[in-house]
Short mmCIF file of C-alpha atoms in Angstrom, two decimals:
data_model
loop_
_atom_site.label_atom_id
_atom_site.label_comp_id
_atom_site.label_asym_id
_atom_site.label_seq_id
_atom_site.Cartn_x
_atom_site.Cartn_y
_atom_site.Cartn_z
CA MET A 1 100.50 124.22 68.47
CA THR A 2 104.08 123.66 69.55
CA VAL A 3 105.13 120.80 71.78
CA GLY A 4 105.99 123.26 74.55
CA LYS A 5 102.51 124.80 74.57
CA TRP A 6 100.94 121.33 74.42
CA ALA A 7 103.05 120.16 77.39
CA LEU A 8 102.19 123.33 79.30
CA GLY A 9 98.47 122.77 78.61
CA VAL A 10 98.66 119.13 79.73
CA GLY A 11 100.57 120.15 82.84
CA MET A 12 97.96 122.77 83.74
CA CYS A 13 95.14 120.25 83.23
CA LEU A 14 96.91 117.78 85.48
CA ALA A 15 97.49 120.46 88.10
CA LEU A 16 93.82 121.48 88.03
CA ALA A 17 92.72 117.85 88.20
CA ALA A 18 95.04 117.20 91.15
CA GLY A 19 93.61 120.24 92.95
CA PRO A 20 94.00 119.81 96.71
CA ALA A 21 96.83 117.31 96.25
CA LEU A 22 99.05 120.25 95.33
CA ALA A 23 97.94 122.32 98.31
CA ALA A 24 100.60 123.13 100.84
CA GLN A 25 101.15 120.54 103.54
CA PRO A 26 100.98 121.90 107.09
CA SER A 27 104.29 122.32 108.83
CA GLU A 28 105.19 120.39 111.95
CA ALA A 29 104.87 123.64 113.91
CA GLN A 30 101.33 124.21 112.58
CA VAL A 31 100.27 120.69 113.54
CA ARG A 32 101.83 121.07 116.98
CA GLU A 33 99.90 124.32 117.51
CA LEU A 34 96.67 122.61 116.42
CA MET A 35 97.31 119.72 118.79
CA GLN A 36 97.98 122.20 121.60
CA VAL A 37 94.73 124.16 121.09
CA MET A 38 92.84 120.84 120.81
CA ASP A 39 94.35 119.91 124.21
CA VAL A 40 95.94 116.73 122.92
CA PRO A 41 98.44 116.83 125.83
CA GLY A 42 95.47 116.82 128.23
CA GLN A 43 94.03 113.85 126.35
CA PHE A 44 97.35 112.03 126.77
CA ILE A 45 97.15 112.62 130.53
CA ALA A 46 93.57 111.32 130.65
CA MET A 47 94.59 108.26 128.59
CA ASN A 48 97.52 107.67 130.93
CA ASN A 49 95.31 107.88 134.02
CA LYS A 50 92.77 105.40 132.59
CA MET A 51 95.51 103.03 131.49
CA ALA A 52 97.25 103.26 134.87
CA ALA A 53 94.01 102.47 136.71
CA MET A 54 93.33 99.51 134.44
CA MET A 55 96.86 98.12 134.81
CA SER A 56 96.76 98.59 138.59
CA GLU A 57 93.59 96.48 138.70
CA GLN A 58 95.06 93.79 136.45
CA LEU A 59 98.47 93.73 138.15
CA PRO A 60 97.98 94.68 141.79
CA CYS A 61 101.49 93.43 142.57
CA VAL A 62 102.92 96.44 140.68
CA GLU A 63 102.79 99.83 142.39
CA ALA A 64 100.18 102.12 140.83
CA SER A 65 102.76 104.92 140.57
CA PHE A 66 104.75 102.79 138.12
CA TRP A 67 101.97 102.98 135.52
CA GLN A 68 101.57 106.75 135.96
CA THR A 69 104.79 107.18 133.99
CA TYR A 70 103.50 105.30 130.91
CA ILE A 71 102.92 108.52 128.94
CA ASP A 72 105.52 110.71 130.59
CA LYS A 73 106.99 113.87 128.98
CA ASP A 74 109.20 111.78 126.68
CA GLY A 75 106.24 109.58 125.79
CA GLN A 76 104.09 112.63 125.03
CA GLU A 77 106.75 113.97 122.68
CA GLN A 78 107.18 110.59 120.98
CA LEU A 79 103.44 110.17 120.57
CA THR A 80 103.02 113.72 119.27
CA LYS A 81 105.82 113.23 116.75
CA ALA A 82 104.27 109.94 115.62
CA MET A 83 100.87 111.59 115.10
CA ILE A 84 102.02 114.64 113.12
CA PRO A 85 102.28 112.85 109.75
CA ALA A 86 98.62 111.77 109.99
CA TYR A 87 97.53 115.40 110.30
CA GLN A 88 99.86 116.40 107.48
CA HIS A 89 98.42 113.64 105.30
CA HIS A 90 94.76 114.55 105.83
CA PHE A 91 94.82 118.35 106.11
CA THR A 92 96.31 121.20 104.11
CA ALA A 93 98.15 124.10 105.74
CA ASP A 94 95.09 126.33 105.14
CA GLU A 95 92.79 123.77 106.75
CA VAL A 96 95.03 123.48 109.80
CA GLU A 97 95.05 127.26 110.12
CA GLY A 98 91.24 127.23 109.97
CA LEU A 99 91.09 124.52 112.62
CA ILE A 100 93.48 126.44 114.85
CA LYS A 101 91.28 129.52 114.49
CA PHE A 102 88.19 127.47 115.36
CA TYR A 103 89.76 125.74 118.36
CA LYS A 104 90.97 129.10 119.70
CA SER A 105 87.39 130.44 119.55
CA SER A 106 85.07 130.20 122.54
CA LEU A 107 83.01 127.51 120.75
CA GLY A 108 86.14 125.55 119.91
CA GLN A 109 87.31 125.70 123.52
CA LYS A 110 83.86 124.60 124.69
CA LEU A 111 84.14 121.63 122.33
CA VAL A 112 87.53 120.75 123.82
CA THR A 113 86.28 120.94 127.41
CA GLN A 114 82.91 119.26 126.86
CA MET A 115 83.92 116.49 124.43
CA PRO A 116 85.26 113.99 127.01
CA ALA A 117 82.01 114.05 129.02
CA THR A 118 79.92 114.09 125.83
CA MET A 119 81.75 111.06 124.44
CA ALA A 120 81.50 109.19 127.76
CA GLU A 121 77.74 109.77 127.87
CA ALA A 122 77.38 108.82 124.21
CA ALA A 123 79.41 105.63 124.74
CA GLN A 124 77.25 104.68 127.71
CA ALA A 125 74.09 105.23 125.65
CA GLY A 126 75.60 103.15 122.83
CA GLN A 127 76.41 100.30 125.20
CA GLN A 128 72.92 100.34 126.67
CA TRP A 129 71.41 100.36 123.18
CA GLY A 130 73.70 97.49 122.14
CA ARG A 131 72.68 95.35 125.12
CA GLN A 132 68.98 95.92 124.40
CA ARG A 133 69.39 95.31 120.65
CA THR A 134 71.31 92.08 121.28
CA SER A 135 68.65 90.93 123.74
CA ASP A 136 65.88 91.71 121.25
CA MET A 137 67.67 89.90 118.42
CA PHE A 138 68.36 86.84 120.62
CA ALA A 139 64.67 86.76 121.59
CA GLN A 140 63.71 86.91 117.92
CA LEU A 141 66.09 84.04 117.06
CA GLN A 142 64.76 82.00 119.98
CA LYS A 143 61.16 82.62 118.87
CA GLN A 144 62.12 81.40 115.38
CA GLY A 145 63.72 78.30 116.91
CA LYS A 146 67.20 79.19 115.64
CA LEU A 147 68.57 79.47 119.20
CA ASP A 148 67.64 77.58 122.36
CA ALA A 149 67.01 79.21 125.76
CA GLN A 150 70.78 79.28 126.48
CA GLY A 151 71.54 81.16 123.25
CA ARG A 152 72.95 78.09 121.48
CA CYS A 153 72.16 76.53 118.17
CA PRO A 154 69.67 73.69 118.77
CA GLY A 155 71.35 70.34 119.27
CA THR A 156 74.61 71.79 120.59
CA ALA A 157 73.67 72.08 124.26
CA GLY A 158 76.55 70.94 126.41
CA ASP A 159 78.96 70.82 123.45
CA ASP A 160 81.07 73.97 123.85
CA SER A 161 83.66 72.69 121.36
CA SER A 162 81.35 73.29 118.37
CA GLY A 163 81.84 77.04 118.52
CA ASP A 164 78.08 77.49 118.00
CA ALA A 165 77.38 78.74 121.51
CA MET A 166 76.56 82.41 121.75
CA PRO A 167 76.91 84.28 125.01
CA ALA A 168 73.60 85.32 126.51
CA PRO A 169 73.11 89.07 126.25
CA GLN A 170 73.59 90.99 129.47
CA SER A 171 71.03 93.40 130.82
CA PRO A 172 72.21 96.73 132.25
CA ALA A 173 71.84 95.20 135.73
CA GLY A 174 74.26 92.42 134.83
CA GLY A 175 71.80 89.50 134.49
CA THR A 176 70.74 87.93 131.24
CA GLY A 177 68.44 89.92 129.03
CA HIS A 178 65.75 87.19 129.09
#
């Protein structure tokens, strides 16, 4: 076997082992099209509205309209450009084309329109579960004598500097879970 054939064989083995790593990276235009059919610009607007409402609450001395410009057209372009490399890193050109095809389908468009409400409901369920789970675990620790009635390690009552105090879990109604 000549050195050339050996090198060619090794190169082919390496190429086969690398597999998807050699697949074509999606172009910026492909990623932009995917982001468009996924309604990423609409998600930016929703993010902007939530952020503006939050900032208006925290800083009532600043006009609410000021925060509405946080993700303006320039900001959307900057954010889009910053996100493109992540898509290029995790997806091949063929995968992006498949995603574009899916998101253009009626099921893909339903996913786009229903996902914000679905995620909000799921987050609310997760928060409720977390409050109940925390309450149950605190009750278990209190029953075992590892926490007192205030959710503190025994012997640390009134000594907030120890760092041992745990906040009492909140019930969905806002009171303690006990």
